[in-house]
Coordinates of C-alpha atoms and ligand atoms in Angstrom, one line a residue:
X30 CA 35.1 -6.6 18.7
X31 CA 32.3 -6.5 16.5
X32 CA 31.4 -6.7 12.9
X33 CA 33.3 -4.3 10.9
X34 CA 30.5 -2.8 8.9
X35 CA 32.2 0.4 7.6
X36 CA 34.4 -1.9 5.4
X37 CA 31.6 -2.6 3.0
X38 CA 32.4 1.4 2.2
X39 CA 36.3 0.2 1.1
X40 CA 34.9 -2.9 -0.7
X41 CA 33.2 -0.5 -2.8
X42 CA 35.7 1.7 -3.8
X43 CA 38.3 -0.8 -4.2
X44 CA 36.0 -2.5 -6.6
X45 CA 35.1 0.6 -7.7
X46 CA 39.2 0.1 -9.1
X47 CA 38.8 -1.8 -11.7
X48 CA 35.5 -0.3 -13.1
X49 CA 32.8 -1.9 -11.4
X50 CA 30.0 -0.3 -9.7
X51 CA 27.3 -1.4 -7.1
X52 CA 24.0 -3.0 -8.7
X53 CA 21.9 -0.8 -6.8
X54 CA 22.3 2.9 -5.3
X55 CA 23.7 3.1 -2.3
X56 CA 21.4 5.9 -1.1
X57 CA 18.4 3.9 0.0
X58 CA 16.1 6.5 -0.4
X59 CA 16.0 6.2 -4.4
X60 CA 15.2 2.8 -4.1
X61 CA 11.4 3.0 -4.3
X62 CA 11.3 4.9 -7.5
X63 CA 13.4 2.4 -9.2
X64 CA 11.5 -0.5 -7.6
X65 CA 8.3 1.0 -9.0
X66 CA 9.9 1.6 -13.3
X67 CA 10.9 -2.1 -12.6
X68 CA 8.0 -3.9 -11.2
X69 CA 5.2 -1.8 -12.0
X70 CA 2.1 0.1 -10.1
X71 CA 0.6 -2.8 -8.4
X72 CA 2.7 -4.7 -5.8
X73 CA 4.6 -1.7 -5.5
X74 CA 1.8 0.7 -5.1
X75 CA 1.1 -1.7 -2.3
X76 CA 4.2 -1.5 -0.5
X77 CA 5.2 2.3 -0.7
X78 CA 0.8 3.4 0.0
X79 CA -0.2 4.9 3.1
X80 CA -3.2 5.7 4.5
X81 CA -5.3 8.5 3.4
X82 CA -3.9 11.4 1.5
X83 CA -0.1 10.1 2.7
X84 CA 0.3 13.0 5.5
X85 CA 1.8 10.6 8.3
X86 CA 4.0 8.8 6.1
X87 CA 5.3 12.1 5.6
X88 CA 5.2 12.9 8.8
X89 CA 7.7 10.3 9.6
X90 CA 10.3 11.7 7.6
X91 CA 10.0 15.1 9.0
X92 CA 9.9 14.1 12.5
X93 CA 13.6 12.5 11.4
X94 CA 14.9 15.1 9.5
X95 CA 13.6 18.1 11.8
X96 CA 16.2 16.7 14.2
X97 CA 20.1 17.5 13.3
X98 CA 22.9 15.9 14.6
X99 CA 25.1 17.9 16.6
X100 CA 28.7 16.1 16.2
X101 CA 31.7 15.7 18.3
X102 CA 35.3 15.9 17.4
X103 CA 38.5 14.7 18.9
X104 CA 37.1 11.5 20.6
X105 CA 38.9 8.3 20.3
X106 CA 36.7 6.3 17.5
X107 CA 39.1 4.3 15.5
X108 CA 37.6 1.0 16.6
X109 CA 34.0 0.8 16.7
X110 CA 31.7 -1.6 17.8
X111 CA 27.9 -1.6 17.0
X112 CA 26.7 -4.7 18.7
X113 CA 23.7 -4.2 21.2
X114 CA 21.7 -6.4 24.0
X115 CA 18.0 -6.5 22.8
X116 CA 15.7 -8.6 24.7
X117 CA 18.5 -10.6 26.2
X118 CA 20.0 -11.2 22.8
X119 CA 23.1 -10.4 21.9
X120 CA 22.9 -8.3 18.4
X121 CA 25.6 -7.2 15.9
X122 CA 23.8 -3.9 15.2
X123 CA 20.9 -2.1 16.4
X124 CA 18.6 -3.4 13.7
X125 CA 15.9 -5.6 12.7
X126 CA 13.7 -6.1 9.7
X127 CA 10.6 -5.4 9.9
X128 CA 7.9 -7.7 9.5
X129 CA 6.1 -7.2 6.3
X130 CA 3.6 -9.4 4.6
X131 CA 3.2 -10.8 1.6
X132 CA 6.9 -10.0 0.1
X133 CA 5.9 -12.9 -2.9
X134 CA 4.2 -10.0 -4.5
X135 CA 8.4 -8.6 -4.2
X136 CA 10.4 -11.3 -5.5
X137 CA 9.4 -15.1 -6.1
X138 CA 11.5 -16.2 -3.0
X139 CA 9.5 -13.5 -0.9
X140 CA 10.0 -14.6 2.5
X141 CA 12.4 -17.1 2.0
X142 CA 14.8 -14.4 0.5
X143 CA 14.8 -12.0 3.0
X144 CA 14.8 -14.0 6.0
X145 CA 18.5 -15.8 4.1
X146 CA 19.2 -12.3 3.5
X147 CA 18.9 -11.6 7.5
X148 CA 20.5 -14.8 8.5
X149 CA 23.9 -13.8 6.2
X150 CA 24.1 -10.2 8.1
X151 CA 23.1 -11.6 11.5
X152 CA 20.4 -9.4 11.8
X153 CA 17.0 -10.9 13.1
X154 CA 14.2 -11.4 10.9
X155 CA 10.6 -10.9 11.7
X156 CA 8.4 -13.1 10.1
X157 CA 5.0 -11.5 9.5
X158 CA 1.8 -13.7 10.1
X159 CA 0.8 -12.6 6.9
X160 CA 3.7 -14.6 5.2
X161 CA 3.6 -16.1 1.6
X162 CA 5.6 -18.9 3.0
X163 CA 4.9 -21.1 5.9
X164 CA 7.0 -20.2 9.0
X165 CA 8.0 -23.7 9.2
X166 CA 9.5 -22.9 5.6
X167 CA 11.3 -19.8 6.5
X168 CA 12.5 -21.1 9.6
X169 CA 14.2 -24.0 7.9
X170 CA 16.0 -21.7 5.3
X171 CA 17.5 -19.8 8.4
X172 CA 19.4 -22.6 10.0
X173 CA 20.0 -21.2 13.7
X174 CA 19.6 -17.1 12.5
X175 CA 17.9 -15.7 15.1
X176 CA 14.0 -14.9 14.3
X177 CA 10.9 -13.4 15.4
X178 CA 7.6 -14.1 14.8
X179 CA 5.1 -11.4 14.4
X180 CA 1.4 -11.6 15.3
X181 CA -1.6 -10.1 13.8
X182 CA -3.9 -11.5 16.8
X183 CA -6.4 -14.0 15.2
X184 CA -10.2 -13.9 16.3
X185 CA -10.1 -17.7 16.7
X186 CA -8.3 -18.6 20.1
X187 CA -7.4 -22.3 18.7
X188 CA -5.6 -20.9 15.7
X189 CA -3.6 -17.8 18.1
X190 CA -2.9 -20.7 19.9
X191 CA -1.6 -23.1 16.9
X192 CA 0.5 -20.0 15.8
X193 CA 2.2 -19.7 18.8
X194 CA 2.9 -23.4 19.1
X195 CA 4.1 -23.7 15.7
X196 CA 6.3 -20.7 16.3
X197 CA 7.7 -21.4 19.2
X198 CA 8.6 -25.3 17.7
X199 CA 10.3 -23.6 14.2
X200 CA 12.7 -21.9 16.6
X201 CA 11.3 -18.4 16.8
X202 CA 12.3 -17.0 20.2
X203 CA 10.3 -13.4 20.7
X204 CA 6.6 -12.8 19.7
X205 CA 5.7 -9.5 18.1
X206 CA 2.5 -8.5 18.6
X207 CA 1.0 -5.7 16.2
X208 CA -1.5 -3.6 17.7
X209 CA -2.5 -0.7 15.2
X210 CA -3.5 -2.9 12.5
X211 CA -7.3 -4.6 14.4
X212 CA -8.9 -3.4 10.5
X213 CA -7.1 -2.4 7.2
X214 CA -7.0 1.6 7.1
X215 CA -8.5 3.4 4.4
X216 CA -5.5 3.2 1.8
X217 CA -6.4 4.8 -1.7
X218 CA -3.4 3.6 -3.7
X219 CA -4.9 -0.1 -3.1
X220 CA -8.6 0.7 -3.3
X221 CA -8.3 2.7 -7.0
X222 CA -6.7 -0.4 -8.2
X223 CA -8.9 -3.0 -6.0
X224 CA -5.9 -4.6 -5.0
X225 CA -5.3 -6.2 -2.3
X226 CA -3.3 -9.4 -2.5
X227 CA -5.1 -12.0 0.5
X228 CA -7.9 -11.6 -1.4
X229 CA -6.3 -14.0 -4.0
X230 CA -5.1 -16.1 -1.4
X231 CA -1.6 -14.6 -1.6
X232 CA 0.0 -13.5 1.8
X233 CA -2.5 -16.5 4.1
X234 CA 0.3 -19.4 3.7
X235 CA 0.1 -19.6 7.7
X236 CA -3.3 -19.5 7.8
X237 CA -3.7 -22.2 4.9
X238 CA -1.5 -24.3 6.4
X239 CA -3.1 -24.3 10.2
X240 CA -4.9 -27.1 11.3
X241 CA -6.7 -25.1 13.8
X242 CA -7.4 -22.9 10.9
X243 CA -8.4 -25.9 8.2
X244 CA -10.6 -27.3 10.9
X245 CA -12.9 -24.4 10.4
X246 CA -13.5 -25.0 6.3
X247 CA -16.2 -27.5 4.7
X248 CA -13.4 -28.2 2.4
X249 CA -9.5 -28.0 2.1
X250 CA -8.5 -25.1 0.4
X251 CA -7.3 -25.8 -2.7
X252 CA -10.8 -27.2 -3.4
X253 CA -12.6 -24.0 -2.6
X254 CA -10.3 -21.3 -2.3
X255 CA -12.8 -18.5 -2.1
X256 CA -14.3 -19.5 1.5
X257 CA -10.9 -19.7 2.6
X258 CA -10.2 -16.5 1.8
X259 CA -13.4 -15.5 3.4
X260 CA -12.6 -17.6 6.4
X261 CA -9.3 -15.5 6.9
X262 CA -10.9 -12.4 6.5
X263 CA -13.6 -13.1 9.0
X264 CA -10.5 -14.1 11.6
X265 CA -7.3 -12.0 10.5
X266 CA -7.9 -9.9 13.3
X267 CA -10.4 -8.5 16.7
X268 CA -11.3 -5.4 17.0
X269 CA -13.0 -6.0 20.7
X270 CA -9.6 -7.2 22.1
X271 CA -8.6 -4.8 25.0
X272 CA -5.8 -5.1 27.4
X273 CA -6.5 -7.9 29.7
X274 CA -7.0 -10.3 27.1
X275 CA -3.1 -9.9 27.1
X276 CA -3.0 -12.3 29.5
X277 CA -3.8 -15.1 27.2
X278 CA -0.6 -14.2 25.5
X279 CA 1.5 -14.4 28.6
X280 CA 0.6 -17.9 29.0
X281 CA 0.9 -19.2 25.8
X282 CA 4.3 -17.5 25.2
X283 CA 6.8 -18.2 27.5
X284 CA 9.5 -15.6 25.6
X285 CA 9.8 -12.3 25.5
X286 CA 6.9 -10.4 24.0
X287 CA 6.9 -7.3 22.4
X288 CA 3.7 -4.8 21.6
X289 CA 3.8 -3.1 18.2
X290 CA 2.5 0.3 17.4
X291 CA 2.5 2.2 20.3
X292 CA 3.0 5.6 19.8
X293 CA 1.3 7.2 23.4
X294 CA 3.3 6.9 26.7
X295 CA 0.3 5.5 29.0
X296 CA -0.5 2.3 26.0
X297 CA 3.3 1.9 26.7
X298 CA 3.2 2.1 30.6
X299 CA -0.1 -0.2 30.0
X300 CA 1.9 -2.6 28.3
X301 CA 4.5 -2.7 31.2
X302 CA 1.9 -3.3 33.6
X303 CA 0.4 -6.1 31.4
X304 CA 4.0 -7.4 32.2
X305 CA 5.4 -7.3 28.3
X306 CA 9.0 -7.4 27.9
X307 CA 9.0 -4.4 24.9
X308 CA 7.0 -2.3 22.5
X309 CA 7.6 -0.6 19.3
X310 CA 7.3 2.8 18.2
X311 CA 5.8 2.6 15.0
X312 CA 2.7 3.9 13.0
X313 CA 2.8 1.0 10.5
X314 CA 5.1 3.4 8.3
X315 CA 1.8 5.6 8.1
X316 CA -0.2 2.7 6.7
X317 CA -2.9 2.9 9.4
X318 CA -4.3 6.3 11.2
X319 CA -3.7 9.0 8.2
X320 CA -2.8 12.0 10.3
X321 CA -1.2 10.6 12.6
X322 CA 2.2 11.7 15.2
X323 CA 5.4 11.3 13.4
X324 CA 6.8 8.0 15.3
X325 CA 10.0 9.9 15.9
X326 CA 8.0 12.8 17.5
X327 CA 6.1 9.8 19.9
X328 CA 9.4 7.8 21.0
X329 CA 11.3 10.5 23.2
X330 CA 7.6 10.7 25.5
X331 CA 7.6 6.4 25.3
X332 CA 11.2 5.8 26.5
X333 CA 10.5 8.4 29.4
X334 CA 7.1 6.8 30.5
X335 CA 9.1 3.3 30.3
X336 CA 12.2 3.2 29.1
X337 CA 13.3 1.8 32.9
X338 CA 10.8 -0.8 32.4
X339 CA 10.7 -2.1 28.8
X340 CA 12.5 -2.1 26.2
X341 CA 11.6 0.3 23.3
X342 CA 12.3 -0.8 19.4
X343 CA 11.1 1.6 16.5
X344 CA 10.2 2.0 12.9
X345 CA 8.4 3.8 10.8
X346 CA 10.3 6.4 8.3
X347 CA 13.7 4.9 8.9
X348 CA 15.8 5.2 5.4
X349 CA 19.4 5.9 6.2
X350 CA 22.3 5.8 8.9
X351 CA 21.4 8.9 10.2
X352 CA 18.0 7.7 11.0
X353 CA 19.4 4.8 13.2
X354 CA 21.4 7.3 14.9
X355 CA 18.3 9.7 15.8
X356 CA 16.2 6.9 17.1
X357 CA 19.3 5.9 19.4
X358 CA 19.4 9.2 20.4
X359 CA 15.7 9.6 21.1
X360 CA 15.7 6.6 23.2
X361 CA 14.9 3.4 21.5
X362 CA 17.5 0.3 22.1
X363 CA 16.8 -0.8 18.0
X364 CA 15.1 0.2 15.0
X365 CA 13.5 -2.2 12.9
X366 CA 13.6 -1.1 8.5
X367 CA 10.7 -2.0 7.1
X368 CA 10.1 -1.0 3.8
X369 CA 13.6 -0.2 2.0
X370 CA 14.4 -3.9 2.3
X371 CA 11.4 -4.6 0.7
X372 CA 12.2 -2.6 -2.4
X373 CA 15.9 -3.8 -2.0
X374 CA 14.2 -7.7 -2.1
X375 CA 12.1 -6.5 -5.2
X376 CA 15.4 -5.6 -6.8
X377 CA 17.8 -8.1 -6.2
X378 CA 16.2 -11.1 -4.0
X379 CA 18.5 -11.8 -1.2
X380 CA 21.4 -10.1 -2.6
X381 CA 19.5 -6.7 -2.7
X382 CA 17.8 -7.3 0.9
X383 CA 21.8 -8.2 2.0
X384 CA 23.1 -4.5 -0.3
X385 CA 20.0 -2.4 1.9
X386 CA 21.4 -3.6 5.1
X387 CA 25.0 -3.5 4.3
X388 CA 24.1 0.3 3.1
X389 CA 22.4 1.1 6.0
X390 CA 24.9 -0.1 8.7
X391 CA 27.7 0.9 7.1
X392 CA 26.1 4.5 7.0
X393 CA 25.4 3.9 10.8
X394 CA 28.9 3.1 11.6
X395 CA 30.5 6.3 9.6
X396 CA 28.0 8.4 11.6
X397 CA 28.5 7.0 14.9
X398 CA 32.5 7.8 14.0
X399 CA 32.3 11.4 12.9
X400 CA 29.6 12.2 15.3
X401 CA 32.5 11.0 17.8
X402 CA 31.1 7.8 18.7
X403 CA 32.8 4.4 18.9
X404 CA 29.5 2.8 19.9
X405 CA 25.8 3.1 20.3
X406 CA 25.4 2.9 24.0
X407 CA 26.9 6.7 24.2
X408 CA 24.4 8.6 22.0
X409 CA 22.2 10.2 23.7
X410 CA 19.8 12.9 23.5
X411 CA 22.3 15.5 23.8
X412 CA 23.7 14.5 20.1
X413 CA 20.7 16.4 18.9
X414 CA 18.9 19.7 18.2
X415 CA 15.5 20.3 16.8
Ligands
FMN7 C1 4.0 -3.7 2.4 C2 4.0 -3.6 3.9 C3 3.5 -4.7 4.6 C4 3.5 -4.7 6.0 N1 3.0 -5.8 6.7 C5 3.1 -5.8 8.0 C6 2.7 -7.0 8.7 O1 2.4 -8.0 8.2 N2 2.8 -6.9 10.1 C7 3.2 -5.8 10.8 O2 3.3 -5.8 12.0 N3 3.6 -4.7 10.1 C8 3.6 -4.7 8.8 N4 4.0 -3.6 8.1 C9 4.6 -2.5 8.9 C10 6.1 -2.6 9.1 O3 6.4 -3.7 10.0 C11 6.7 -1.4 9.6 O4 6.0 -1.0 10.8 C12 6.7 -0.2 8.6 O5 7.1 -0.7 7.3 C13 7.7 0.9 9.0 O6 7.6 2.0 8.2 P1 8.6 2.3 7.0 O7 8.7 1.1 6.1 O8 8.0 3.4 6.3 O9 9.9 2.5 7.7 C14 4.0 -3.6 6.7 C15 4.6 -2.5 6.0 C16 4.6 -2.5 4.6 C17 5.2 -1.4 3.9
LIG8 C1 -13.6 -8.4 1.7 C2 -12.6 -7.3 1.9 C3 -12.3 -7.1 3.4 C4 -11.0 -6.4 3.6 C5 -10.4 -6.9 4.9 C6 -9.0 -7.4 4.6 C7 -8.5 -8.2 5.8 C8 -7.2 -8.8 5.5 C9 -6.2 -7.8 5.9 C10 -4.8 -8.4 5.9 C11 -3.9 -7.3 6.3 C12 -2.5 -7.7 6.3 C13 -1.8 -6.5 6.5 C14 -0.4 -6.5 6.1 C15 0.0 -5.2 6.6 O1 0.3 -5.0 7.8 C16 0.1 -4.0 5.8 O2 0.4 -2.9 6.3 O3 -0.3 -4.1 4.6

C-alpha cells in the first residue's frame, strides 16, 4: 500500500484544533503573489516571466482548465494507492520536480533545499545544469533519494561529456535532456530590469566547477570572473545540434534518457526512433516560443504518436491536484511541477518546497477518490470533457 497522502488533509484540521493554521496557503495558485510582496520584483520577476507578451504561459492554464472532470460515484475507493512505474522506477506518486535553475536567487539553500525537500517526500528531484550548487553537492545532501540530472547540451563535447560522467558518479540515474531552450527567448520581465542572473556568475556552479570547463579559461575563475561568465555563455548551449547528434548521448549515458520539450507528435516519434527511453511535454512553462500550443492541448497527439513506445512525462501550467489528474487522463505516465515549488522554496526553504508537494498530492489523492478512483492507472481519457 502506498503513501497515505490524503492524511496531510486530517493533520491539518486536527491542528487546525487547537488554533494553529498552515504557514502558507494551501491553494498553490496564490503562492506567486505572496512570493513576489516577500522577495521583491527581481528574482521573482524571473521565475514567474514568460516569453513575450505572456500568451503561452496563459495558454497552459487554459488548455488545463478547458478540460472538466467528469466524476464517478459508487466505486470502491477507500484505499488508494498513488505509486507509479516511471522509467523502471518505482514512484510513490506520479510527480517530479522540475528542474529549474538558479533557485539561490529563491532561498540561500537553493538547490540544496529542494532536492532535501524531494528526498523527505520521495519524489525525484531534477537537478538543472544550471544549478547554484554543484551536483556533487546536491547529490550528497540526498543520501540514496532518487535523482535526475537535467541537461542543457553544452557546445563543448569534453564538458557534455564531464557532465555526464560526473552525473552518473554522484548517483543520478536518468538524464533529461532539454530541447526548446538552444537560445534564451525573448523575455521582457528580465530584459526591462537587465537581469539575468549567470551573468553575475550565479546559476554556472557546474560549469565553474568542470575541469573540462576550467581547461578552457587563461585563468581560474575566481581570478577573472568576467571571461568565465563569457566562456559559459559562448558554450551553454548549440543551436546547430540536430537529431543524429543524439547518438553521442546514447553512448555516453547508459540510463534511461528523456527528451524535454516536445510538444509535436513526429519530434516525439523522432525521439523514439533515436532510441530515447521518454520525452516531456512541456513548453518551458511558456518561457520559450511566446505563442506557443498549450502543453496540455500537445500531449493527447504525443501519447498517441508514442505512447506504446516511450514514455511521456509533462509540465508546464501544472498548479493543483486537478491538474495531475488531467495530464493522467490525457496520457502522460507523470507530471513534473516546476514553478510552484519554486515559490514554495522562496517561502519556506525545504519546509515550504515539502508544504507545495504535500498540497499538491494530497489534492491528487482527494480527486482520484471522488472522481471514483483508487489509483492512477484507471484514469483515462474518458474522465474528461472539453
Ligand atoms: C525560473 C525557471 C527556471 C527554469 N530552469 C530550467 C532549467 O534550468 N532547465 C530546464 O530544463 N527547464 C527549466 N525550467 C522549466 C521547467 O523545467 C518547467 O518546464 C516549467 O517550469 C514548467 O512550467 P510551470 O512552472 O509553469 O508549470 C525553468 C523554469 C523556471 C520557471
Ligand atoms: C551576453 C548575454 C547573452 C545572453 C545569453 C545567455 C545565455 C545563458 C542562458 C542560461 C539560461 C539558463 C536557463 C534557465 C532556464 O531554463 C530558464 O527558463 O530560465
Amino acid at each position: 500500500m502506498g503513501k497515505h497522502w490524503a492524511d496531510f488533509q486530517y493533520e491539518i484540521y486536527l491542528n487546525g484544533m487547537s488554533g494553529a493554521v498552515p504557514r502558507l496557503p494551501t491553494d498553490l495558485t496564490r503562492l506567486e503573489e505572496l512570493t513576489e510582496q516577500r522577495l521583491g520584483p527581481g528574482p521573482v520577476g524571473y521565475v514567474a516571466g514568460s516569453a513575450g507578451d505572456g500568451s503561452t504561459a496563459r495558454a497552459n492554464r487554459a488548455a488545463l482548465e478547458r478540460r472538466r472532470i467528469v466524476p464517478r460515484m459508487l466505486r470502491d475507493v477507500h484505499e488508494r494507492d498513488l505509486s507509479v512505474e516511471v522509467l523502471g522506477r518505482s514512484l510513490p506518486a506520479p510527480l517530479a520536480l522540475a528542474p529549474v535553475g538558479v533557485l539561490s536567487i529563491m532561498h540561500p539553500e537553493g538547490e540544496t533545499a529542494a532536492a532535501r525537500a524531494a528526498a523527505a517526500q520521495g519524489v525525484p528531484f531534477i537537478l538543472s545544469s544550471a544549478s547554484s550548487t554543484p551536483m556533487e553537492q546536491v547529490a550528497e545532501a540526498m543520501g540514496d533519494a532518487e535523482r535526475w540530472f537535467q541537461l542543457y547540451w553544452p557546445k563543448d563535447p569534453e564538458v557534455a561529456r564531464s557532465f555526464l560522467g560526473r552525473a552518473r558518479a554522484a548517483g543520478y540515474s536518468v538524464l533529461v535532456v532539454t530541447l526548446d531552450t538552444p537560445l534564451l527567448s525573448w523575455r521582457p520581465r528580465d530584459l526591462d530590469q537587465a537581469y539575468l542572473p549567470f551573468l553575475r556568475g550565479v546559476g554556472t556552479a557546474n560549469y565553474f566547477s568542470d575541469p573540462a570547463f576550467q581547461a578552457g579559461l587563461a585563468k581560474p575563475v575566481h581570478e577573472d570572473l568576467d571571461a568565465a561568465v563569457l566562456h559559459f555563455v559562448g558554450l551553454f548551449s548549440d543551436p546547430a545540434k540536430t537529431w543524429p547528434d543524439l547518438a553521442f548521448l546514447r553512448e555516453h549515458w547508459d540510463g534511461p534518457i528523456v527528451l524535454k520539450g516536445v510538444l509535436h507528435p513526429d519530434d516525439a516519434r523522432l525521439a523514439a526512433d533515436a532510441g530515447m527511453d521518454g520525452v516531456v511535454v512541456s513548453n518551458h512553462g511558456g518561457r520559450q516560443v511566446a505563442g506557443a500550443i498549450g502543453a496540455a492541448d500537445a500531449l493527447p497527439e504525443v501519447v498517441e504518436a508514442v505512447g506504446d513506445r516511450l514514455t511521456v512525462l509533462f509540465d508546464s501550467g501544472v498548479r493543483t491536484g486537478d491538474d495531475v489528474f488531467k495530464a493522467l487522463a490525457l496520457g502522460a505516465r507523470a507530471v513534473l511541477l516546476g514553478r510552484p515549488y519554486v515559490y514554495g522554496l522562496g517561502l519556506e526553504g525545504q519546509a515550504g518546497v515539502e508544504h507545495v508537494i504535500r498540497c499538491l498530492l494530497a489534492e491528487l489523492d482527494l480527486t482520484l477518490a471522488l472522481s471514483g478512483h483508487a489509483g492512477c492507472g484507471t484514469v483515462t481519457a474518458a474522465d474528461l470533457v472539453v
